[in-house]
Amino acid sequence: MSNLNVFIVMLESSKTEQLPVRIFLAHHTLSGIVTHVDVDYVEIRTEEGKRGLISLEKIEAITGH
C-alpha cells in the first residue's frame, strides 16, 4: 500500500469518526477534523472552526490526536 493510500485511509477515518488528526507538511503542522477527502486535496475544520485545504501530495505524515 502506498503512502498516499495509507494517508487517505487515515483521513477517511477522521472524517467518519469525527476524530482530529495532525497533518505534517514540510514546514507546518495543521490539526483538525477531516470534512472532505478528494483525489487531490483534503479539507479540515480546525479547532477554531476555520476551514483548511491541504494538497495530498504535500503531506509528509499524519497522526491521530
mmCIF file of N, CA, C and O in Angstrom:
data_model
loop_
_atom_site.group_PDB
_atom_site.id
_atom_site.type_symbol
_atom_site.label_atom_id
_atom_site.label_comp_id
_atom_site.label_asym_id
_atom_site.label_seq_id
_atom_site.Cartn_x
_atom_site.Cartn_y
_atom_site.Cartn_z
ATOM 1 N N MET A 1 0.858 -1.178 0.000
ATOM 2 C CA MET A 1 0.000 0.000 0.000
ATOM 3 C C MET A 1 0.902 1.239 0.000
ATOM 4 O O MET A 1 1.800 1.360 0.813
ATOM 5 N N SER A 2 0.645 2.157 -0.892
ATOM 6 C CA SER A 2 1.465 3.364 -0.980
ATOM 7 C C SER A 2 1.159 4.319 0.166
ATOM 8 O O SER A 2 0.128 4.213 0.825
ATOM 9 N N ASN A 3 2.088 5.268 0.394
ATOM 10 C CA ASN A 3 1.887 6.272 1.444
ATOM 11 C C ASN A 3 0.589 7.035 1.235
ATOM 12 O O ASN A 3 -0.148 7.295 2.186
ATOM 13 N N LEU A 4 0.303 7.407 -0.019
ATOM 14 C CA LEU A 4 -0.913 8.164 -0.305
ATOM 15 C C LEU A 4 -2.149 7.377 0.081
ATOM 16 O O LEU A 4 -3.077 7.921 0.675
ATOM 17 N N ASN A 5 -2.169 6.074 -0.200
ATOM 18 C CA ASN A 5 -3.319 5.242 0.161
ATOM 19 C C ASN A 5 -3.478 5.147 1.678
ATOM 20 O O ASN A 5 -4.599 5.193 2.184
ATOM 21 N N VAL A 6 -2.381 5.039 2.401
ATOM 22 C CA VAL A 6 -2.434 4.988 3.865
ATOM 23 C C VAL A 6 -2.967 6.317 4.395
ATOM 24 O O VAL A 6 -3.805 6.340 5.301
ATOM 25 N N PHE A 7 -2.491 7.423 3.823
ATOM 26 C CA PHE A 7 -2.967 8.738 4.241
ATOM 27 C C PHE A 7 -4.471 8.856 4.011
ATOM 28 O O PHE A 7 -5.206 9.336 4.876
ATOM 29 N N ILE A 8 -4.949 8.420 2.855
ATOM 30 C CA ILE A 8 -6.382 8.525 2.548
ATOM 31 C C ILE A 8 -7.204 7.698 3.529
ATOM 32 O O ILE A 8 -8.248 8.149 3.997
ATOM 33 N N VAL A 9 -6.737 6.515 3.886
ATOM 34 C CA VAL A 9 -7.446 5.676 4.869
ATOM 35 C C VAL A 9 -7.529 6.400 6.208
ATOM 36 O O VAL A 9 -8.593 6.444 6.837
ATOM 37 N N MET A 10 -6.429 6.995 6.654
ATOM 38 C CA MET A 10 -6.425 7.719 7.931
ATOM 39 C C MET A 10 -7.325 8.948 7.875
ATOM 40 O O MET A 10 -8.047 9.245 8.830
ATOM 41 N N LEU A 11 -7.302 9.661 6.754
ATOM 42 C CA LEU A 11 -8.134 10.857 6.610
ATOM 43 C C LEU A 11 -9.616 10.493 6.577
ATOM 44 O O LEU A 11 -10.439 11.149 7.213
ATOM 45 N N GLU A 12 -9.961 9.444 5.856
ATOM 46 C CA GLU A 12 -11.360 8.997 5.810
ATOM 47 C C GLU A 12 -11.828 8.552 7.197
ATOM 48 O O GLU A 12 -12.972 8.782 7.574
ATOM 49 N N SER A 13 -10.943 7.927 7.959
ATOM 50 C CA SER A 13 -11.278 7.506 9.317
ATOM 51 C C SER A 13 -11.573 8.719 10.196
ATOM 52 O O SER A 13 -12.533 8.705 10.979
ATOM 53 N N SER A 14 -10.781 9.771 10.079
ATOM 54 C CA SER A 14 -11.032 11.003 10.835
ATOM 55 C C SER A 14 -12.396 11.575 10.467
ATOM 56 O O SER A 14 -13.152 12.005 11.337
ATOM 57 N N LYS A 15 -12.704 11.559 9.191
ATOM 58 C CA LYS A 15 -13.992 12.084 8.719
ATOM 59 C C LYS A 15 -15.148 11.265 9.284
ATOM 60 O O LYS A 15 -16.108 11.815 9.828
ATOM 61 N N THR A 16 -15.062 9.952 9.182
ATOM 62 C CA THR A 16 -16.135 9.070 9.631
ATOM 63 C C THR A 16 -16.329 9.118 11.143
ATOM 64 O O THR A 16 -17.450 9.218 11.632
ATOM 65 N N GLU A 17 -15.223 9.067 11.873
ATOM 66 C CA GLU A 17 -15.283 9.000 13.334
ATOM 67 C C GLU A 17 -15.298 10.373 13.999
ATOM 68 O O GLU A 17 -15.437 10.468 15.217
ATOM 69 N N GLN A 18 -15.120 11.439 13.189
ATOM 70 C CA GLN A 18 -15.081 12.813 13.698
ATOM 71 C C GLN A 18 -14.022 12.985 14.780
ATOM 72 O O GLN A 18 -14.225 13.661 15.789
ATOM 73 N N LEU A 19 -12.858 12.360 14.543
ATOM 74 C CA LEU A 19 -11.717 12.480 15.448
ATOM 75 C C LEU A 19 -10.644 13.335 14.785
ATOM 76 O O LEU A 19 -10.397 13.205 13.588
ATOM 77 N N PRO A 20 -9.991 14.206 15.542
ATOM 78 C CA PRO A 20 -8.976 15.084 14.956
ATOM 79 C C PRO A 20 -7.721 14.323 14.535
ATOM 80 O O PRO A 20 -7.388 13.276 15.101
ATOM 81 N N VAL A 21 -7.044 14.869 13.541
ATOM 82 C CA VAL A 21 -5.746 14.370 13.091
ATOM 83 C C VAL A 21 -4.772 15.533 13.056
ATOM 84 O O VAL A 21 -5.172 16.696 13.016
ATOM 85 N N ARG A 22 -3.505 15.212 13.089
ATOM 86 C CA ARG A 22 -2.449 16.212 12.920
ATOM 87 C C ARG A 22 -1.750 15.869 11.608
ATOM 88 O O ARG A 22 -1.292 14.743 11.421
ATOM 89 N N ILE A 23 -1.696 16.852 10.697
ATOM 90 C CA ILE A 23 -1.117 16.654 9.374
ATOM 91 C C ILE A 23 0.186 17.446 9.301
ATOM 92 O O ILE A 23 0.204 18.649 9.540
ATOM 93 N N PHE A 24 1.263 16.747 8.967
ATOM 94 C CA PHE A 24 2.587 17.350 8.907
ATOM 95 C C PHE A 24 2.956 17.655 7.462
ATOM 96 O O PHE A 24 2.899 16.782 6.599
ATOM 97 N N LEU A 25 3.320 18.904 7.220
ATOM 98 C CA LEU A 25 3.814 19.356 5.927
ATOM 99 C C LEU A 25 5.294 19.687 6.096
ATOM 100 O O LEU A 25 5.837 19.555 7.191
ATOM 101 N N ALA A 26 5.958 20.141 5.050
ATOM 102 C CA ALA A 26 7.401 20.409 5.125
ATOM 103 C C ALA A 26 7.766 21.349 6.268
ATOM 104 O O ALA A 26 8.697 21.089 7.021
ATOM 105 N N HIS A 27 7.035 22.451 6.438
ATOM 106 C CA HIS A 27 7.398 23.427 7.464
ATOM 107 C C HIS A 27 6.237 23.815 8.363
ATOM 108 O O HIS A 27 6.332 24.802 9.104
ATOM 109 N N HIS A 28 5.148 23.054 8.301
ATOM 110 C CA HIS A 28 3.957 23.383 9.088
ATOM 111 C C HIS A 28 3.280 22.112 9.581
ATOM 112 O O HIS A 28 3.453 21.045 9.006
ATOM 113 N N THR A 29 2.495 22.282 10.613
ATOM 114 C CA THR A 29 1.640 21.214 11.111
ATOM 115 C C THR A 29 0.244 21.798 11.262
ATOM 116 O O THR A 29 0.078 22.874 11.846
ATOM 117 N N LEU A 30 -0.743 21.096 10.737
ATOM 118 C CA LEU A 30 -2.134 21.525 10.841
ATOM 119 C C LEU A 30 -2.923 20.452 11.570
ATOM 120 O O LEU A 30 -2.697 19.259 11.360
ATOM 121 N N SER A 31 -3.853 20.870 12.417
ATOM 122 C CA SER A 31 -4.673 19.935 13.173
ATOM 123 C C SER A 31 -6.142 20.237 12.938
ATOM 124 O O SER A 31 -6.529 21.397 12.818
ATOM 125 N N GLY A 32 -6.952 19.191 12.897
ATOM 126 C CA GLY A 32 -8.382 19.375 12.760
ATOM 127 C C GLY A 32 -9.082 18.081 12.427
ATOM 128 O O GLY A 32 -8.477 17.013 12.380
ATOM 129 N N ILE A 33 -10.373 18.197 12.195
ATOM 130 C CA ILE A 33 -11.204 17.062 11.817
ATOM 131 C C ILE A 33 -11.450 17.142 10.316
ATOM 132 O O ILE A 33 -11.806 18.193 9.789
ATOM 133 N N VAL A 34 -11.268 16.033 9.634
ATOM 134 C CA VAL A 34 -11.446 15.987 8.192
ATOM 135 C C VAL A 34 -12.924 16.117 7.851
ATOM 136 O O VAL A 34 -13.776 15.445 8.433
ATOM 137 N N THR A 35 -13.214 17.017 6.904
ATOM 138 C CA THR A 35 -14.598 17.202 6.453
ATOM 139 C C THR A 35 -14.806 16.710 5.026
ATOM 140 O O THR A 35 -15.928 16.428 4.631
ATOM 141 N N HIS A 36 -13.714 16.601 4.241
ATOM 142 C CA HIS A 36 -13.829 16.133 2.861
ATOM 143 C C HIS A 36 -12.483 15.622 2.373
ATOM 144 O O HIS A 36 -11.455 16.224 2.659
ATOM 145 N N VAL A 37 -12.512 14.508 1.643
ATOM 146 C CA VAL A 37 -11.303 13.970 1.019
ATOM 147 C C VAL A 37 -11.571 13.851 -0.475
ATOM 148 O O VAL A 37 -12.573 13.266 -0.889
ATOM 149 N N ASP A 38 -10.680 14.419 -1.286
ATOM 150 C CA ASP A 38 -10.787 14.395 -2.734
ATOM 151 C C ASP A 38 -9.536 13.694 -3.270
ATOM 152 O O ASP A 38 -8.641 13.378 -2.502
ATOM 153 N N VAL A 39 -9.449 13.468 -4.568
ATOM 154 C CA VAL A 39 -8.272 12.807 -5.134
ATOM 155 C C VAL A 39 -7.020 13.674 -5.035
ATOM 156 O O VAL A 39 -5.906 13.151 -5.044
ATOM 157 N N ASP A 40 -7.162 14.996 -4.932
ATOM 158 C CA ASP A 40 -6.014 15.899 -4.896
ATOM 159 C C ASP A 40 -5.818 16.625 -3.575
ATOM 160 O O ASP A 40 -4.726 17.121 -3.304
ATOM 161 N N TYR A 41 -6.855 16.730 -2.771
ATOM 162 C CA TYR A 41 -6.748 17.521 -1.544
ATOM 163 C C TYR A 41 -7.629 16.955 -0.435
ATOM 164 O O TYR A 41 -8.507 16.128 -0.668
ATOM 165 N N VAL A 42 -7.371 17.431 0.781
ATOM 166 C CA VAL A 42 -8.201 17.120 1.943
ATOM 167 C C VAL A 42 -8.634 18.448 2.564
ATOM 168 O O VAL A 42 -7.875 19.415 2.567
ATOM 169 N N GLU A 43 -9.845 18.491 3.040
ATOM 170 C CA GLU A 43 -10.361 19.672 3.733
ATOM 171 C C GLU A 43 -10.528 19.324 5.205
ATOM 172 O O GLU A 43 -11.077 18.274 5.542
ATOM 173 N N ILE A 44 -10.008 20.211 6.069
ATOM 174 C CA ILE A 44 -10.172 20.005 7.510
ATOM 175 C C ILE A 44 -10.863 21.208 8.134
ATOM 176 O O ILE A 44 -10.868 22.298 7.572
ATOM 177 N N ARG A 45 -11.448 20.974 9.309
ATOM 178 C CA ARG A 45 -12.003 22.044 10.134
ATOM 179 C C ARG A 45 -11.120 22.113 11.376
ATOM 180 O O ARG A 45 -10.976 21.130 12.111
ATOM 181 N N THR A 46 -10.492 23.257 11.585
ATOM 182 C CA THR A 46 -9.566 23.416 12.703
ATOM 183 C C THR A 46 -10.341 23.545 14.016
ATOM 184 O O THR A 46 -11.566 23.724 14.019
ATOM 185 N N GLU A 47 -9.621 23.515 15.120
ATOM 186 C CA GLU A 47 -10.235 23.675 16.436
ATOM 187 C C GLU A 47 -10.919 25.028 16.577
ATOM 188 O O GLU A 47 -11.867 25.179 17.336
ATOM 189 N N GLU A 48 -10.429 26.019 15.824
ATOM 190 C CA GLU A 48 -11.024 27.362 15.853
ATOM 191 C C GLU A 48 -12.236 27.469 14.919
ATOM 192 O O GLU A 48 -12.834 28.536 14.796
ATOM 193 N N GLY A 49 -12.562 26.384 14.232
ATOM 194 C CA GLY A 49 -13.710 26.374 13.320
ATOM 195 C C GLY A 49 -13.388 26.880 11.922
ATOM 196 O O GLY A 49 -14.283 27.075 11.119
ATOM 197 N N LYS A 50 -12.113 27.071 11.631
ATOM 198 C CA LYS A 50 -11.711 27.552 10.305
ATOM 199 C C LYS A 50 -11.521 26.379 9.357
ATOM 200 O O LYS A 50 -11.197 25.271 9.759
ATOM 201 N N ARG A 51 -11.697 26.643 8.065
ATOM 202 C CA ARG A 51 -11.564 25.633 7.025
ATOM 203 C C ARG A 51 -10.148 25.674 6.456
ATOM 204 O O ARG A 51 -9.584 26.736 6.238
ATOM 205 N N GLY A 52 -9.578 24.508 6.223
ATOM 206 C CA GLY A 52 -8.259 24.425 5.619
ATOM 207 C C GLY A 52 -8.246 23.400 4.509
ATOM 208 O O GLY A 52 -8.834 22.329 4.652
ATOM 209 N N LEU A 53 -7.611 23.729 3.385
ATOM 210 C CA LEU A 53 -7.444 22.804 2.269
ATOM 211 C C LEU A 53 -5.969 22.446 2.157
ATOM 212 O O LEU A 53 -5.116 23.334 2.147
ATOM 213 N N ILE A 54 -5.671 21.163 2.046
ATOM 214 C CA ILE A 54 -4.298 20.695 2.014
ATOM 215 C C ILE A 54 -4.127 19.770 0.815
ATOM 216 O O ILE A 54 -4.900 18.825 0.640
ATOM 217 N N SER A 55 -3.105 20.023 0.018
ATOM 218 C CA SER A 55 -2.780 19.162 -1.117
ATOM 219 C C SER A 55 -2.263 17.824 -0.590
ATOM 220 O O SER A 55 -1.357 17.782 0.244
ATOM 221 N N LEU A 56 -2.845 16.719 -1.058
ATOM 222 C CA LEU A 56 -2.412 15.400 -0.599
ATOM 223 C C LEU A 56 -0.945 15.142 -0.915
ATOM 224 O O LEU A 56 -0.244 14.499 -0.134
ATOM 225 N N GLU A 57 -0.457 15.658 -2.023
ATOM 226 C CA GLU A 57 0.937 15.408 -2.402
ATOM 227 C C GLU A 57 1.930 16.134 -1.497
ATOM 228 O O GLU A 57 3.110 15.800 -1.487
ATOM 229 N N LYS A 58 1.476 17.104 -0.697
ATOM 230 C CA LYS A 58 2.362 17.849 0.202
ATOM 231 C C LYS A 58 2.431 17.240 1.603
ATOM 232 O O LYS A 58 3.277 17.614 2.406
ATOM 233 N N ILE A 59 1.559 16.289 1.905
ATOM 234 C CA ILE A 59 1.522 15.681 3.239
ATOM 235 C C ILE A 59 2.713 14.757 3.420
ATOM 236 O O ILE A 59 2.982 13.899 2.582
ATOM 237 N N GLU A 60 3.433 14.949 4.530
ATOM 238 C CA GLU A 60 4.585 14.106 4.842
ATOM 239 C C GLU A 60 4.248 13.024 5.876
ATOM 240 O O GLU A 60 4.827 11.954 5.863
ATOM 241 N N ALA A 61 3.314 13.346 6.789
ATOM 242 C CA ALA A 61 2.937 12.388 7.829
ATOM 243 C C ALA A 61 1.590 12.796 8.418
ATOM 244 O O ALA A 61 1.191 13.956 8.332
ATOM 245 N N ILE A 62 0.911 11.823 9.032
ATOM 246 C CA ILE A 62 -0.375 12.076 9.704
ATOM 247 C C ILE A 62 -0.374 11.288 11.007
ATOM 248 O O ILE A 62 0.045 10.139 11.035
ATOM 249 N N THR A 63 -0.851 11.929 12.078
ATOM 250 C CA THR A 63 -1.051 11.225 13.342
ATOM 251 C C THR A 63 -2.454 11.532 13.856
ATOM 252 O O THR A 63 -3.023 12.573 13.546
ATOM 253 N N GLY A 64 -2.988 10.616 14.668
ATOM 254 C CA GLY A 64 -4.247 10.880 15.354
ATOM 255 C C GLY A 64 -3.957 11.635 16.627
ATOM 256 O O GLY A 64 -2.837 11.631 17.132
ATOM 257 N N HIS A 65 -4.957 12.323 17.155
ATOM 258 C CA HIS A 65 -4.766 13.052 18.417
ATOM 259 C C HIS A 65 -5.003 12.149 19.582
ATOM 260 O O HIS A 65 -5.684 11.216 19.572
#
